[in-house]
mmCIF file with all atom_site columns, C-alpha atoms in Angstrom:
data_model
loop_
_atom_site.group_PDB
_atom_site.id
_atom_site.type_symbol
_atom_site.label_atom_id
_atom_site.label_alt_id
_atom_site.label_comp_id
_atom_site.label_asym_id
_atom_site.label_entity_id
_atom_site.label_seq_id
_atom_site.pdbx_PDB_ins_code
_atom_site.Cartn_x
_atom_site.Cartn_y
_atom_site.Cartn_z
_atom_site.occupancy
_atom_site.B_iso_or_equiv
_atom_site.pdbx_formal_charge
_atom_site.auth_seq_id
_atom_site.auth_comp_id
_atom_site.auth_asym_id
_atom_site.auth_atom_id
_atom_site.pdbx_PDB_model_num
ATOM 1   C CA . MET A 1 1   ? 0.361   0.069   3.271   1.00 27.00 ? 1   MET A CA 1
ATOM 2   C CA . SER A 1 2   ? -2.104  -2.670  2.499   1.00 31.00 ? 2   SER A CA 1
ATOM 3   C CA . THR A 1 3   ? -1.106  -5.991  1.055   1.00 33.00 ? 3   THR A CA 1
ATOM 4   C CA . HIS A 1 4   ? -3.039  -8.101  -1.396  1.00 35.00 ? 4   HIS A CA 1
ATOM 5   C CA . ASP A 1 5   ? -5.579  -10.392 0.232   1.00 40.00 ? 5   ASP A CA 1
ATOM 6   C CA . THR A 1 6   ? -7.054  -13.049 -2.033  1.00 41.00 ? 6   THR A CA 1
ATOM 7   C CA . THR A 1 7   ? -10.189 -13.290 0.074   1.00 44.00 ? 7   THR A CA 1
ATOM 8   C CA . PRO A 1 8   ? -12.438 -10.234 0.131   1.00 44.00 ? 8   PRO A CA 1
ATOM 9   C CA . ALA A 1 9   ? -14.118 -9.161  3.362   1.00 47.00 ? 9   ALA A CA 1
ATOM 10  C CA . THR A 1 10  ? -17.588 -10.644 3.792   1.00 51.00 ? 10  THR A CA 1
ATOM 11  C CA . ASP A 1 11  ? -19.384 -7.415  2.878   1.00 70.00 ? 11  ASP A CA 1
ATOM 12  C CA . ASP A 1 12  ? -17.184 -6.679  -0.174  1.00 84.00 ? 12  ASP A CA 1
ATOM 13  C CA . SER A 1 13  ? -17.692 -7.998  -3.663  1.00 94.00 ? 13  SER A CA 1
ATOM 14  C CA . ILE A 1 14  ? -15.168 -8.158  -6.476  1.00 94.00 ? 14  ILE A CA 1
ATOM 15  C CA . VAL A 1 15  ? -16.217 -5.834  -9.287  1.00 95.00 ? 15  VAL A CA 1
ATOM 16  C CA . GLU A 1 16  ? -13.146 -6.183  -11.479 1.00 95.00 ? 16  GLU A CA 1
ATOM 17  C CA . GLU A 1 17  ? -10.252 -8.615  -11.228 1.00 95.00 ? 17  GLU A CA 1
ATOM 18  C CA . TYR A 1 18  ? -7.106  -7.957  -13.236 1.00 96.00 ? 18  TYR A CA 1
ATOM 19  C CA . VAL A 1 19  ? -3.786  -9.734  -13.623 1.00 94.00 ? 19  VAL A CA 1
ATOM 20  C CA . LEU A 1 20  ? -1.002  -9.568  -11.023 1.00 93.00 ? 20  LEU A CA 1
ATOM 21  C CA . GLY A 1 21  ? -3.342  -9.455  -8.021  1.00 94.00 ? 21  GLY A CA 1
ATOM 22  C CA . VAL A 1 22  ? -4.957  -6.133  -8.910  1.00 96.00 ? 22  VAL A CA 1
ATOM 23  C CA . ARG A 1 23  ? -8.681  -5.756  -8.346  1.00 96.00 ? 23  ARG A CA 1
ATOM 24  C CA . ILE A 1 24  ? -11.549 -3.409  -7.584  1.00 97.00 ? 24  ILE A CA 1
ATOM 25  C CA . LEU A 1 25  ? -13.939 -4.243  -4.765  1.00 96.00 ? 25  LEU A CA 1
ATOM 26  C CA . GLU A 1 26  ? -17.274 -2.724  -3.892  1.00 95.00 ? 26  GLU A CA 1
ATOM 27  C CA . GLY A 1 27  ? -18.751 -2.527  -0.435  1.00 87.00 ? 27  GLY A CA 1
ATOM 28  C CA . GLY A 1 28  ? -17.402 -2.026  3.009   1.00 75.00 ? 28  GLY A CA 1
ATOM 29  C CA . VAL A 1 29  ? -18.602 0.481   5.525   1.00 73.00 ? 29  VAL A CA 1
ATOM 30  C CA . ASP A 1 30  ? -18.853 3.385   3.078   1.00 82.00 ? 30  ASP A CA 1
ATOM 31  C CA . ASP A 1 31  ? -20.044 1.341   0.042   1.00 82.00 ? 31  ASP A CA 1
ATOM 32  C CA . ARG A 1 32  ? -17.283 2.710   -2.197  1.00 93.00 ? 32  ARG A CA 1
ATOM 33  C CA . TYR A 1 33  ? -15.075 1.142   -4.859  1.00 96.00 ? 33  TYR A CA 1
ATOM 34  C CA . ARG A 1 34  ? -11.739 0.101   -3.408  1.00 94.00 ? 34  ARG A CA 1
ATOM 35  C CA . PHE A 1 35  ? -8.640  -0.378  -5.560  1.00 95.00 ? 35  PHE A CA 1
ATOM 36  C CA . GLU A 1 36  ? -6.319  -3.119  -4.359  1.00 95.00 ? 36  GLU A CA 1
ATOM 37  C CA . ALA A 1 37  ? -2.879  -4.139  -5.581  1.00 95.00 ? 37  ALA A CA 1
ATOM 38  C CA . PRO A 1 38  ? 0.062   -5.836  -3.878  1.00 92.00 ? 38  PRO A CA 1
ATOM 39  C CA . GLU A 1 39  ? 2.098   -3.385  -1.808  1.00 88.00 ? 39  GLU A CA 1
ATOM 40  C CA . HIS A 1 40  ? -0.295  -0.529  -2.635  1.00 90.00 ? 40  HIS A CA 1
ATOM 41  C CA . THR A 1 41  ? -1.871  1.784   -0.104  1.00 87.00 ? 41  THR A CA 1
ATOM 42  C CA . GLU A 1 42  ? -5.638  1.588   0.369   1.00 85.00 ? 42  GLU A CA 1
ATOM 43  C CA . ILE A 1 43  ? -7.581  3.948   -1.880  1.00 91.00 ? 43  ILE A CA 1
ATOM 44  C CA . ALA A 1 44  ? -11.317 4.142   -2.598  1.00 93.00 ? 44  ALA A CA 1
ATOM 45  C CA . PHE A 1 45  ? -13.499 5.950   -5.115  1.00 95.00 ? 45  PHE A CA 1
ATOM 46  C CA . ASP A 1 46  ? -17.131 7.039   -5.140  1.00 94.00 ? 46  ASP A CA 1
ATOM 47  C CA . ASP A 1 47  ? -17.400 6.250   -8.834  1.00 93.00 ? 47  ASP A CA 1
ATOM 48  C CA . LEU A 1 48  ? -16.614 2.904   -10.506 1.00 96.00 ? 48  LEU A CA 1
ATOM 49  C CA . ALA A 1 49  ? -15.385 4.654   -13.661 1.00 96.00 ? 49  ALA A CA 1
ATOM 50  C CA . ASP A 1 50  ? -12.757 6.500   -11.593 1.00 97.00 ? 50  ASP A CA 1
ATOM 51  C CA . ALA A 1 51  ? -11.638 3.254   -9.945  1.00 97.00 ? 51  ALA A CA 1
ATOM 52  C CA . ARG A 1 52  ? -11.278 1.572   -13.344 1.00 97.00 ? 52  ARG A CA 1
ATOM 53  C CA . LEU A 1 53  ? -9.366  4.531   -14.784 1.00 97.00 ? 53  LEU A CA 1
ATOM 54  C CA . TYR A 1 54  ? -7.065  4.493   -11.740 1.00 97.00 ? 54  TYR A CA 1
ATOM 55  C CA . ALA A 1 55  ? -6.390  0.793   -12.419 1.00 97.00 ? 55  ALA A CA 1
ATOM 56  C CA . ASP A 1 56  ? -5.581  1.673   -16.030 1.00 97.00 ? 56  ASP A CA 1
ATOM 57  C CA . VAL A 1 57  ? -3.117  4.345   -14.898 1.00 97.00 ? 57  VAL A CA 1
ATOM 58  C CA . TYR A 1 58  ? -1.594  1.806   -12.499 1.00 96.00 ? 58  TYR A CA 1
ATOM 59  C CA . PHE A 1 59  ? -0.964  -0.648  -15.347 1.00 96.00 ? 59  PHE A CA 1
ATOM 60  C CA . ASP A 1 60  ? 0.100   2.085   -17.778 1.00 96.00 ? 60  ASP A CA 1
ATOM 61  C CA . VAL A 1 61  ? 3.043   3.007   -15.543 1.00 95.00 ? 61  VAL A CA 1
ATOM 62  C CA . ASN A 1 62  ? 3.788   -0.548  -14.386 1.00 91.00 ? 62  ASN A CA 1
ATOM 63  C CA . GLY A 1 63  ? 2.577   0.238   -10.865 1.00 92.00 ? 63  GLY A CA 1
ATOM 64  C CA . PHE A 1 64  ? 3.349   3.122   -8.570  1.00 87.00 ? 64  PHE A CA 1
ATOM 65  C CA . VAL A 1 65  ? 3.480   4.005   -4.893  1.00 78.00 ? 65  VAL A CA 1
ATOM 66  C CA . GLU A 1 66  ? 0.560   6.136   -3.752  1.00 78.00 ? 66  GLU A CA 1
ATOM 67  C CA . ASP A 1 67  ? 1.537   6.132   -0.073  1.00 73.00 ? 67  ASP A CA 1
ATOM 68  C CA . GLY A 1 68  ? 2.539   9.638   1.008   1.00 67.00 ? 68  GLY A CA 1
ATOM 69  C CA . THR A 1 69  ? 1.258   11.291  -2.163  1.00 64.00 ? 69  THR A CA 1
ATOM 70  C CA . GLY A 1 70  ? -0.641  13.829  -0.076  1.00 60.00 ? 70  GLY A CA 1
ATOM 71  C CA . GLU A 1 71  ? 2.672   15.087  1.247   1.00 61.00 ? 71  GLU A CA 1
ATOM 72  C CA . ARG A 1 72  ? 4.679   14.792  -1.952  1.00 62.00 ? 72  ARG A CA 1
ATOM 73  C CA . GLY A 1 73  ? 2.197   15.356  -4.788  1.00 79.00 ? 73  GLY A CA 1
ATOM 74  C CA . VAL A 1 74  ? 1.636   13.135  -7.809  1.00 88.00 ? 74  VAL A CA 1
ATOM 75  C CA . PRO A 1 75  ? 3.636   9.882   -7.889  1.00 89.00 ? 75  PRO A CA 1
ATOM 76  C CA . PRO A 1 76  ? 6.806   10.413  -9.978  1.00 88.00 ? 76  PRO A CA 1
ATOM 77  C CA . GLU A 1 77  ? 6.018   7.369   -12.143 1.00 91.00 ? 77  GLU A CA 1
ATOM 78  C CA . VAL A 1 78  ? 2.784   9.034   -13.232 1.00 94.00 ? 78  VAL A CA 1
ATOM 79  C CA . VAL A 1 79  ? 4.425   12.381  -14.007 1.00 91.00 ? 79  VAL A CA 1
ATOM 80  C CA . GLN A 1 80  ? 7.227   10.717  -15.982 1.00 93.00 ? 80  GLN A CA 1
ATOM 81  C CA . ALA A 1 81  ? 4.755   8.646   -18.021 1.00 95.00 ? 81  ALA A CA 1
ATOM 82  C CA . GLY A 1 82  ? 3.571   11.685  -19.941 1.00 95.00 ? 82  GLY A CA 1
ATOM 83  C CA . LYS A 1 83  ? 0.778   14.167  -20.407 1.00 96.00 ? 83  LYS A CA 1
ATOM 84  C CA . ASP A 1 84  ? -1.973  11.636  -21.123 1.00 97.00 ? 84  ASP A CA 1
ATOM 85  C CA . THR A 1 85  ? -1.197  9.462   -18.096 1.00 97.00 ? 85  THR A CA 1
ATOM 86  C CA . LEU A 1 86  ? -0.995  12.476  -15.803 1.00 97.00 ? 86  LEU A CA 1
ATOM 87  C CA . ALA A 1 87  ? -4.338  13.710  -17.155 1.00 98.00 ? 87  ALA A CA 1
ATOM 88  C CA . ALA A 1 88  ? -5.918  10.311  -16.452 1.00 98.00 ? 88  ALA A CA 1
ATOM 89  C CA . TYR A 1 89  ? -4.502  10.258  -12.928 1.00 96.00 ? 89  TYR A CA 1
ATOM 90  C CA . LEU A 1 90  ? -5.787  13.772  -12.233 1.00 96.00 ? 90  LEU A CA 1
ATOM 91  C CA . VAL A 1 91  ? -9.289  12.843  -13.431 1.00 97.00 ? 91  VAL A CA 1
ATOM 92  C CA . THR A 1 92  ? -9.428  10.127  -10.743 1.00 95.00 ? 92  THR A CA 1
ATOM 93  C CA . LEU A 1 93  ? -8.847  12.611  -7.917  1.00 93.00 ? 93  LEU A CA 1
ATOM 94  C CA . PRO A 1 94  ? -11.961 13.540  -5.919  1.00 91.00 ? 94  PRO A CA 1
ATOM 95  C CA . TRP A 1 95  ? -11.628 17.266  -6.593  1.00 91.00 ? 95  TRP A CA 1
ATOM 96  C CA . ALA A 1 96  ? -11.037 16.994  -10.359 1.00 94.00 ? 96  ALA A CA 1
ATOM 97  C CA . ASP A 1 97  ? -13.009 15.954  -13.412 1.00 96.00 ? 97  ASP A CA 1
ATOM 98  C CA . VAL A 1 98  ? -12.503 16.040  -17.190 1.00 98.00 ? 98  VAL A CA 1
ATOM 99  C CA . ASN A 1 99  ? -13.491 19.712  -17.373 1.00 98.00 ? 99  ASN A CA 1
ATOM 100 C CA . TRP A 1 100 ? -11.062 20.732  -14.619 1.00 97.00 ? 100 TRP A CA 1
ATOM 101 C CA . VAL A 1 101 ? -8.224  18.789  -16.229 1.00 98.00 ? 101 VAL A CA 1
ATOM 102 C CA . ALA A 1 102 ? -9.049  20.311  -19.620 1.00 98.00 ? 102 ALA A CA 1
ATOM 103 C CA . SER A 1 103 ? -8.840  23.769  -18.068 1.00 97.00 ? 103 SER A CA 1
ATOM 104 C CA . PHE A 1 104 ? -5.548  22.858  -16.336 1.00 96.00 ? 104 PHE A CA 1
ATOM 105 C CA . TYR A 1 105 ? -4.055  21.719  -19.650 1.00 97.00 ? 105 TYR A CA 1
ATOM 106 C CA . GLY A 1 106 ? -5.588  24.511  -21.715 1.00 97.00 ? 106 GLY A CA 1
ATOM 107 C CA . ALA A 1 107 ? -7.327  21.830  -23.754 1.00 97.00 ? 107 ALA A CA 1
ATOM 108 C CA . THR A 1 108 ? -10.869 20.782  -24.531 1.00 98.00 ? 108 THR A CA 1
ATOM 109 C CA . PRO A 1 109 ? -12.715 18.019  -22.673 1.00 98.00 ? 109 PRO A CA 1
ATOM 110 C CA . THR A 1 110 ? -12.681 16.065  -25.957 1.00 98.00 ? 110 THR A CA 1
ATOM 111 C CA . GLU A 1 111 ? -8.875  16.153  -26.000 1.00 98.00 ? 111 GLU A CA 1
ATOM 112 C CA . ILE A 1 112 ? -8.739  14.943  -22.402 1.00 98.00 ? 112 ILE A CA 1
ATOM 113 C CA . GLU A 1 113 ? -11.171 12.116  -23.203 1.00 98.00 ? 113 GLU A CA 1
ATOM 114 C CA . ARG A 1 114 ? -8.806  11.137  -26.038 1.00 98.00 ? 114 ARG A CA 1
ATOM 115 C CA . TYR A 1 115 ? -5.900  11.046  -23.559 1.00 98.00 ? 115 TYR A CA 1
ATOM 116 C CA . LEU A 1 116 ? -7.964  8.832   -21.261 1.00 98.00 ? 116 LEU A CA 1
ATOM 117 C CA . SER A 1 117 ? -8.743  6.450   -24.121 1.00 98.00 ? 117 SER A CA 1
ATOM 118 C CA . TRP A 1 118 ? -5.014  6.139   -24.909 1.00 98.00 ? 118 TRP A CA 1
ATOM 119 C CA . VAL A 1 119 ? -4.276  5.230   -21.292 1.00 98.00 ? 119 VAL A CA 1
ATOM 120 C CA . ARG A 1 120 ? -7.139  2.704   -21.226 1.00 97.00 ? 120 ARG A CA 1
ATOM 121 C CA . ASP A 1 121 ? -5.937  1.143   -24.486 1.00 97.00 ? 121 ASP A CA 1
ATOM 122 C CA . ARG A 1 122 ? -2.325  0.825   -23.289 1.00 97.00 ? 122 ARG A CA 1
ATOM 123 C CA . ALA A 1 123 ? -3.443  -0.653  -19.966 1.00 97.00 ? 123 ALA A CA 1
ATOM 124 C CA . GLU A 1 124 ? -5.598  -3.219  -21.768 1.00 97.00 ? 124 GLU A CA 1
ATOM 125 C CA . GLU A 1 125 ? -2.667  -4.179  -24.011 1.00 96.00 ? 125 GLU A CA 1
ATOM 126 C CA . ILE A 1 126 ? -0.395  -4.580  -20.979 1.00 96.00 ? 126 ILE A CA 1
ATOM 127 C CA . ARG A 1 127 ? -2.928  -6.771  -19.159 1.00 95.00 ? 127 ARG A CA 1
ATOM 128 C CA . ALA A 1 128 ? -3.421  -8.890  -22.291 1.00 95.00 ? 128 ALA A CA 1
ATOM 129 C CA . ARG A 1 129 ? 0.355   -9.428  -22.632 1.00 94.00 ? 129 ARG A CA 1
ATOM 130 C CA . VAL A 1 130 ? 0.671   -10.394 -18.959 1.00 94.00 ? 130 VAL A CA 1
ATOM 131 C CA . ASN A 1 131 ? -2.275  -12.763 -19.333 1.00 89.00 ? 131 ASN A CA 1
ATOM 132 C CA . ALA A 1 132 ? -0.688  -14.369 -22.399 1.00 89.00 ? 132 ALA A CA 1
ATOM 133 C CA . GLN A 1 133 ? 2.638   -14.789 -20.586 1.00 87.00 ? 133 GLN A CA 1
ATOM 134 C CA . GLN A 1 134 ? 0.909   -16.404 -17.612 1.00 81.00 ? 134 GLN A CA 1
ATOM 135 C CA . LEU A 1 135 ? -0.777  -18.929 -19.928 1.00 77.00 ? 135 LEU A CA 1
ATOM 136 C CA . GLU A 1 136 ? 2.545   -20.001 -21.485 1.00 70.00 ? 136 GLU A CA 1
#
């Protein structure tokens, strides 16, 4: 498990910095987008949109443990959060996209995009509340 490091490696740049020590970095050996959060396992994405959506899922469920997911499936916090959050999580996986998730759910890509927007909106509200509390 990786821990939060406030100083990025010399060849990494911060793309997005959120509250509570969560951020997305770009660079490294493979020039991918790396999601970082305290006590969270290292995970990287080829696409910045996937990394941002993953961060939104992370905030939507108040954090989750990804370590060992390959052996145990989807993190329970994500499954328990509901259909829209699970759809958003699935879209971030390297083998899935909006069309695959729509097929999995028996829905249209438009419906899945709506689910993703709900997750993004909730995550933004959560980050705004945390930010406001930190300013008090």
